Tab-separated table of C-alpha atoms in Angstrom:
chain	number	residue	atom	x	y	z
A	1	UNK	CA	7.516	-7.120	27.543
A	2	UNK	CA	8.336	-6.167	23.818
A	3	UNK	CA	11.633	-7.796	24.187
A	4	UNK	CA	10.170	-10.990	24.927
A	5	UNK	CA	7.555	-11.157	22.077
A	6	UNK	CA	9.969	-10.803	19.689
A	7	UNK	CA	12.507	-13.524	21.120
A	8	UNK	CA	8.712	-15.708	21.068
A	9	UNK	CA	8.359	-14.786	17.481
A	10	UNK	CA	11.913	-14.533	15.996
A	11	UNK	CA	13.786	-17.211	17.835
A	12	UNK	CA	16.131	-13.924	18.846
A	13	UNK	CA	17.331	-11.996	21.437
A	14	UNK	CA	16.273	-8.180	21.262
A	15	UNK	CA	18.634	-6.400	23.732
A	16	UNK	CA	16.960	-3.058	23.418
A	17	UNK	CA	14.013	-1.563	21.484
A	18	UNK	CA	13.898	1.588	20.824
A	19	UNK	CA	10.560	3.802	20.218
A	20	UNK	CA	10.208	5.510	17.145
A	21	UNK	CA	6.799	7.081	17.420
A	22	UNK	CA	3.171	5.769	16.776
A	23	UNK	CA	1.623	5.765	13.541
A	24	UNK	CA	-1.927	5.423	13.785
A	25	UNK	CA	-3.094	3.168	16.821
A	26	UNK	CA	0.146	1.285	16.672
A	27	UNK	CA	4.132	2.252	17.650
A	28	UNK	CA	7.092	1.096	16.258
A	29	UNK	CA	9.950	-0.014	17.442
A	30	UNK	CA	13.727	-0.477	16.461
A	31	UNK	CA	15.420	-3.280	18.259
A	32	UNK	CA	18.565	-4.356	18.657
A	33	UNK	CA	19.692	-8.080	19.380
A	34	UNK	CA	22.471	-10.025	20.717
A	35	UNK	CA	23.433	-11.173	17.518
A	36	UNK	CA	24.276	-7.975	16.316
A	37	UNK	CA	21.433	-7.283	14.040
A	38	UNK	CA	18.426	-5.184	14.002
A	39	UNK	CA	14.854	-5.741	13.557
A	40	UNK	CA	11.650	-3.483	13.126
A	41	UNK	CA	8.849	-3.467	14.727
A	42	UNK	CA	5.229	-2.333	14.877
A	43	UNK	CA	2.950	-3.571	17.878
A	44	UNK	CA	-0.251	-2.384	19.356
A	45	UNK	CA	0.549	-0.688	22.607
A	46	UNK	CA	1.346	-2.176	25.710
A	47	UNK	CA	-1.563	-0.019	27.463
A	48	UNK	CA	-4.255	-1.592	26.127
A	49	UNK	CA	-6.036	1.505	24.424
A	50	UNK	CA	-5.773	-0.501	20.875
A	51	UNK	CA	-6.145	-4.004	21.182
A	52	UNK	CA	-6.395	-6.862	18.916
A	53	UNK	CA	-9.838	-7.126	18.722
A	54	UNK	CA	-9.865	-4.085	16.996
A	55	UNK	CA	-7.892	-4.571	14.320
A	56	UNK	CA	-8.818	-8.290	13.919
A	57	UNK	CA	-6.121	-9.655	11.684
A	58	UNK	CA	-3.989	-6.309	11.237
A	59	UNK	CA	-0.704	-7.627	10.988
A	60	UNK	CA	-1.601	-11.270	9.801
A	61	UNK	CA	-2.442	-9.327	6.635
A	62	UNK	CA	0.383	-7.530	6.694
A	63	UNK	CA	2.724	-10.179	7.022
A	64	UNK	CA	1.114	-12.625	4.673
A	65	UNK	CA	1.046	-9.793	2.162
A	66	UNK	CA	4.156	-9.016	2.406
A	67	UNK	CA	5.560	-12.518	2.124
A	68	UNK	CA	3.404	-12.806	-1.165
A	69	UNK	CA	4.709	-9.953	-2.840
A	70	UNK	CA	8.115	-11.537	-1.957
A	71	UNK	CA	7.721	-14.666	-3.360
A	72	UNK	CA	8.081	-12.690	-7.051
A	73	UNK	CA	11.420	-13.184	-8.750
A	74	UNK	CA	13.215	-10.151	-7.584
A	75	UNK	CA	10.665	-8.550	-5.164
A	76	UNK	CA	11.342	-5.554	-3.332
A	77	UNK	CA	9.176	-6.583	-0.450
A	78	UNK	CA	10.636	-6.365	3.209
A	79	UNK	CA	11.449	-9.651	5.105
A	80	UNK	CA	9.235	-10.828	7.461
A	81	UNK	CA	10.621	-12.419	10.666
A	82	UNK	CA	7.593	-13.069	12.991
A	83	UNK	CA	4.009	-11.783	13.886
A	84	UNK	CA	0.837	-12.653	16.006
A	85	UNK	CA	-2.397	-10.898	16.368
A	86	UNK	CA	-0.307	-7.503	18.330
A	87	UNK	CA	2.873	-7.724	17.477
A	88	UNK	CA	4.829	-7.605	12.949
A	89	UNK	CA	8.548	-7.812	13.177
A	90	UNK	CA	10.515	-7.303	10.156
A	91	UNK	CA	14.360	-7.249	9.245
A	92	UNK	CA	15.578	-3.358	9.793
A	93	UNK	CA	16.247	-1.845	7.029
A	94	UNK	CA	19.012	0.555	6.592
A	95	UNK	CA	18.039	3.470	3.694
A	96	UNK	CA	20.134	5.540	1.484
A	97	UNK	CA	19.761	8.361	-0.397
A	98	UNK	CA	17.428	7.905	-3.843
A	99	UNK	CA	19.893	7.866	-6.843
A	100	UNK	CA	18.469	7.459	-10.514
A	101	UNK	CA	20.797	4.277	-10.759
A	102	UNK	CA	18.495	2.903	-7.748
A	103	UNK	CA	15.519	4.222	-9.192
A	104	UNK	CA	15.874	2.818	-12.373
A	105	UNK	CA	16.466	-0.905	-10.610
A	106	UNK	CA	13.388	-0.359	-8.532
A	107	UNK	CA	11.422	0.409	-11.709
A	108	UNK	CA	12.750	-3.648	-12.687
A	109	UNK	CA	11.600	-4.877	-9.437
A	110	UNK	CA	8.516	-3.742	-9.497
A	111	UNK	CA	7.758	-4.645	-13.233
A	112	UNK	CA	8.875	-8.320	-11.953
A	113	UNK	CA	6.610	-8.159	-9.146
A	114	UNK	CA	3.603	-7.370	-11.183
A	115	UNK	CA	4.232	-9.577	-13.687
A	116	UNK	CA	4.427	-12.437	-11.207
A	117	UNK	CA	0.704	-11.752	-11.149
A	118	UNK	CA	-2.092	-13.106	-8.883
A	119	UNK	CA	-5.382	-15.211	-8.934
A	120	UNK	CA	-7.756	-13.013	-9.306
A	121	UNK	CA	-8.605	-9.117	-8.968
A	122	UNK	CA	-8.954	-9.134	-4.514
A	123	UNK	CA	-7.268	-11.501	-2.483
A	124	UNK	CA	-7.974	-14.895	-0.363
A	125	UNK	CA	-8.382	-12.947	2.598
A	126	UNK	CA	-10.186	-8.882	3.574
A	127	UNK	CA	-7.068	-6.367	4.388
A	128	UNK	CA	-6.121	-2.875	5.494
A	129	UNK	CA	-5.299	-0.322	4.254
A	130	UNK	CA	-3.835	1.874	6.632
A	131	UNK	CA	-6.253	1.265	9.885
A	132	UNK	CA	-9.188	0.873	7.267
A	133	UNK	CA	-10.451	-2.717	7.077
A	134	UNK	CA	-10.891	-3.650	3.297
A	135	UNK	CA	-13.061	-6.005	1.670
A	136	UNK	CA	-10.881	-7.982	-0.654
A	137	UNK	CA	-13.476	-10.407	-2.468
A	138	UNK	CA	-12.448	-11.357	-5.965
A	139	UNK	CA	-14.056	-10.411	-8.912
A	140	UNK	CA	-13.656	-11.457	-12.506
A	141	UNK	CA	-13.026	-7.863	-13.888
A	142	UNK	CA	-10.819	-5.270	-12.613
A	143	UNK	CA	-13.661	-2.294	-13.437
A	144	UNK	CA	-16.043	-4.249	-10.702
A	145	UNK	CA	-13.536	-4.856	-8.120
A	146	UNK	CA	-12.177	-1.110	-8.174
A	147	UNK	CA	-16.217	0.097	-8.364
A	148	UNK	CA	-17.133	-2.251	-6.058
A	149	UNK	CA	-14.143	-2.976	-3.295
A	150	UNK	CA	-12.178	0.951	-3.282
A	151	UNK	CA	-14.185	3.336	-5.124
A	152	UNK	CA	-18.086	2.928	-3.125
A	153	UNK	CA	-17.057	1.746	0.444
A	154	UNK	CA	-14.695	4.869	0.885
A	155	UNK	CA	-16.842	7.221	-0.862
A	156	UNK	CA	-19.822	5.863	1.116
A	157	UNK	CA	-17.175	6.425	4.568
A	158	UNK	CA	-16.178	9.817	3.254
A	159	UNK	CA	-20.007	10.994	2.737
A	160	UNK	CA	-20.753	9.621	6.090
A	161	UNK	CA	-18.303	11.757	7.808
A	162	UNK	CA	-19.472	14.666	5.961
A	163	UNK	CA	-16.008	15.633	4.199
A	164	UNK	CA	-17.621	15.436	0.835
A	165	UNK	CA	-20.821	17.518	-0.202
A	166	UNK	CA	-23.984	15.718	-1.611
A	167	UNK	CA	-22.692	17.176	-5.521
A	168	UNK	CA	-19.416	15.841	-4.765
A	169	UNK	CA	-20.575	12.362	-4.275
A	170	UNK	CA	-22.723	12.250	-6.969
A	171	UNK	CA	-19.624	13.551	-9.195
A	172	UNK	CA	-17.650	10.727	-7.772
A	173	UNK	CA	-20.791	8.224	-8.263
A	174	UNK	CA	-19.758	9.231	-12.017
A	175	UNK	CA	-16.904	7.238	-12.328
A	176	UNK	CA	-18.208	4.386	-10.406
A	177	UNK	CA	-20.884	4.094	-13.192
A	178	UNK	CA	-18.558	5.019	-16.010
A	179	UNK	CA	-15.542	2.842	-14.863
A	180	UNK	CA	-15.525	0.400	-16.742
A	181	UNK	CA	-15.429	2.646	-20.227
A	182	UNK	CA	-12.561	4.945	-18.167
A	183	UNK	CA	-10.442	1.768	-17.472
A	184	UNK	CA	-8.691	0.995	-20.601
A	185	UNK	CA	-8.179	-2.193	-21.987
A	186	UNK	CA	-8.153	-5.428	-19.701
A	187	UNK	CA	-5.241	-6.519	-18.242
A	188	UNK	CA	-4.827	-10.263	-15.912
A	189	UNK	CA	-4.637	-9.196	-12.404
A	190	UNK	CA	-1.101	-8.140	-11.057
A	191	UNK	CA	0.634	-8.577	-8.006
A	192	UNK	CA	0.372	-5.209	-6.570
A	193	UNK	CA	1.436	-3.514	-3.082
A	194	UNK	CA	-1.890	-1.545	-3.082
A	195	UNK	CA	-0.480	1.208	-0.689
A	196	UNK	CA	2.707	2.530	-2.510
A	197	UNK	CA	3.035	5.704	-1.643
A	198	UNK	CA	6.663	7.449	-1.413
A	199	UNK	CA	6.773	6.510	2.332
A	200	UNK	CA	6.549	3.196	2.013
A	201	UNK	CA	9.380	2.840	-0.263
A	202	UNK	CA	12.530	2.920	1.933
A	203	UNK	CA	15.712	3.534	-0.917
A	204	UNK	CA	18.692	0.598	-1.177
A	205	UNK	CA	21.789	1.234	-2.633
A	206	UNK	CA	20.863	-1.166	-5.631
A	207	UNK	CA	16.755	-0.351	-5.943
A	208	UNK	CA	14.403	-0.160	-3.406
A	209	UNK	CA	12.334	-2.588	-0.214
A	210	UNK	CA	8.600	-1.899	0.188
A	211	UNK	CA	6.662	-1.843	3.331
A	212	UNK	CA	3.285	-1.739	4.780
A	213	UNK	CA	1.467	-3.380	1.772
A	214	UNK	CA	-2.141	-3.756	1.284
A	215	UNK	CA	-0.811	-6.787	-0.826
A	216	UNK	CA	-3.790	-8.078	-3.331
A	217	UNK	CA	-4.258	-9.353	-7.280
A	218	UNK	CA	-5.086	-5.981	-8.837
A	219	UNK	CA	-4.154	-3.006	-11.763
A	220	UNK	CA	-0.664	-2.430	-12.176
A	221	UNK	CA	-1.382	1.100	-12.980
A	222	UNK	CA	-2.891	1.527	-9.366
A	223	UNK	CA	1.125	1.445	-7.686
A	224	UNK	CA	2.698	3.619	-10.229
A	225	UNK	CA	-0.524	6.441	-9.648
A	226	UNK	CA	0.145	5.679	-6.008
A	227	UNK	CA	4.067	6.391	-6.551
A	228	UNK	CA	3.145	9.513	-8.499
A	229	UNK	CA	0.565	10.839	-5.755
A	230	UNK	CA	2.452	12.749	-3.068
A	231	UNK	CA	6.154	12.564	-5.125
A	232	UNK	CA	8.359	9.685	-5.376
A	233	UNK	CA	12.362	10.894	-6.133
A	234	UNK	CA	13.237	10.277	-9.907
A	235	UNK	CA	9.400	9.163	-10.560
A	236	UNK	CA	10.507	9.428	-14.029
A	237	UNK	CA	13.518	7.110	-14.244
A	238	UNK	CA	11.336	4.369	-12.039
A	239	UNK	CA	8.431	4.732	-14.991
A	240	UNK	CA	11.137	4.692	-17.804
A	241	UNK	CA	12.497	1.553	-16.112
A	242	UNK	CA	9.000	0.003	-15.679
A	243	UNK	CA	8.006	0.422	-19.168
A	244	UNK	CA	11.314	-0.883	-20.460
A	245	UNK	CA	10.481	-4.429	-18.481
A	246	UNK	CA	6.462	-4.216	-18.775
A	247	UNK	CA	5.137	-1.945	-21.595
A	248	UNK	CA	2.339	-0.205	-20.039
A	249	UNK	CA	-0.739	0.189	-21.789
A	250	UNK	CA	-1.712	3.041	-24.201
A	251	UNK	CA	-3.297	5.861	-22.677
A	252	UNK	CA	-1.902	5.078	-19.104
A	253	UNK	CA	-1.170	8.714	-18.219
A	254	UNK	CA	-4.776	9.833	-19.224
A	255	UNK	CA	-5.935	6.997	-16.189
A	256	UNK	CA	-4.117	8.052	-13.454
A	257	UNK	CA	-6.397	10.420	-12.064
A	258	UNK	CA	-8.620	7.297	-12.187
A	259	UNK	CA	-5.975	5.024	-9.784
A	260	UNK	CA	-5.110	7.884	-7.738
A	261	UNK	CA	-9.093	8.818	-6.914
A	262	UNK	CA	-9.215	5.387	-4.328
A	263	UNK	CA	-6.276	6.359	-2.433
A	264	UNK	CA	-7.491	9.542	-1.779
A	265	UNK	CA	-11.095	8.610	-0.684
A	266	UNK	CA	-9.115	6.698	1.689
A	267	UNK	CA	-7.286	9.758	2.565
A	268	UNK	CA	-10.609	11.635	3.132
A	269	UNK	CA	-12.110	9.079	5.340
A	270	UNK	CA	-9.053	9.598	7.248
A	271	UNK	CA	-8.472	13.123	7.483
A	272	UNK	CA	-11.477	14.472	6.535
A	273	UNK	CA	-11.843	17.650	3.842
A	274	UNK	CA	-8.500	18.680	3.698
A	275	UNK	CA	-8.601	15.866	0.987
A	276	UNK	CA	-11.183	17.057	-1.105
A	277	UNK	CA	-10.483	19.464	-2.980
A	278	UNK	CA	-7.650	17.289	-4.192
A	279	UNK	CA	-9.909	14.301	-4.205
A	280	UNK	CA	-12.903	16.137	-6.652
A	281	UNK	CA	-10.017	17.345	-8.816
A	282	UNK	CA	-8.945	13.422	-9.426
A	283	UNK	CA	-12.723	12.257	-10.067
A	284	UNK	CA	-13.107	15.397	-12.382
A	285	UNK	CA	-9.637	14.487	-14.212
A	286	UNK	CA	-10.555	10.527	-14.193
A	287	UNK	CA	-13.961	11.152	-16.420
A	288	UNK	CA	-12.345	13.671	-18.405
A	289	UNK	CA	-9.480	10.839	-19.065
């Protein structure tokens, strides 16, 4: 039973859990434990029709990643409180309305969380993002690890399920050739999220807690594109914020077509060609700069 993974994993009691739906192949859960508290959790299902072997290391990477991110003075990443190879629990998290004053806080903890910085552009271990595996190998320059690791493996999974025509990938092939001239000027890796989208960012009273990372050494531009993708609340006081604690780079608005055009491959290989007209305009708008 749930209920007894999670006293296995947390040391806890969970009284109750409580679906909240499936996302993807998994469900999550909100569970309720003898101590009074509440946890989260997301575990593959009890039937058997996603198992472990087929996400090998789903919410390893998760967890890990998550526990990275934290590690950065002032980190909004969620707490981790157990996992194995089925089964992430995290603390619950209780969110409030999105208030500038919040926004502008989250803007600091992000800028600290970057700036803690990583390794290397990729990660000591593949990923996810979403149910997508990921190929995290490092490389010395951010242009070759966003060519090589996001831009070609989605655009080669989007072509094969026939959501993008033969011009589009060749328009797309564009900015894999030309990245490194559309990339700006070098930057040391950061310590990024790598899936921030709006619904990953659950709103505190003072800032913000991030969840479901695809946690890896990469372009600080890449979150705040993400953020700005499908409309975060007061976008603007979180950038204003951001730049006040880390400066971005000159011509940073002119590259977020470039950031944003990964995420939506993804989004493409996922959903097919509801995505592309949406995903053309971003490779269009990333050589055009």
């Amino acid at each position: 039973m749930l209920t007894d993974r999670v006293r296995e994993l947390t040391g806890r009691e969970a009284v109750r859990a409580v679906p909240l739906g499936r996302s993807h192949a998994w469900e999550t859960y909100r569970a309720e434990t003898a101590d009074g508290g509440r946890l989260f959790i997301k575990a593959l299902p009890e039937d058997g029709t996603a198992g472990a072997d087929a996400f090998p290391g789903l919410f390893e990477s998760e967890a890990l990643g998550l526990a990275w991110l934290g590690r950065a003075f002032g980190s909004p990443a969620a707490e981790v409180q157990g996992w194995d190879a089925r089964t992430l629990v995290l603390e619950w998290i209780d969110e409030r309305p999105p208030t500038p004053e919040a926004a502008e806080r989250f803007g600091h903890q992000l800028a600290s969380m970057h700036l803690a910085g990583a390794e290397g552009f990729g990660a000591d271990r593949d990923g996810y993002i979403g149910p997508l595996p990921l190929d995290n190998t490092r490389d010395a320059a951010w242009p070759e690890f966003y060519a090589r690791r996001r831009l070609e493996p989605f655009l080669r999974r989007a072509a094969d399920r026939g959501a993008l025509t033969p011009a589009d990938v060749r328009i797309v092939e564009k900015v894999v050739d030309q990245v490194e001239d559309l990339a700006g000027e070098p930057e040391p890796p950061a310590r990024v999220h790598g899936d921030l989208w709006s619904g990953n960012v659950i709103w505190q009273d003072d800032g913000a807690s991030v969840v479901d990372p695809s946690a890896h050494g990469g372009h600080r531009e890449g979150d705040l594109a993400m953020l700005a993708l499908f409309g975060l609340p007061h976008l603007d006081r979180v950038r204003d914020a951001y730049n006040e604690a880390a400066p971005l780079a000159a011509g940073w608005r002119g590259r977020i077509a470039l950031h944003q055009l990964y995420p939506l491959l993804v989004h493409v290989s996922l959903f097919g060609a509801a995505y592309r007209t949406t995903t053309m305009e971003a490779a269009r708008a990333a050589l055009h700069g």
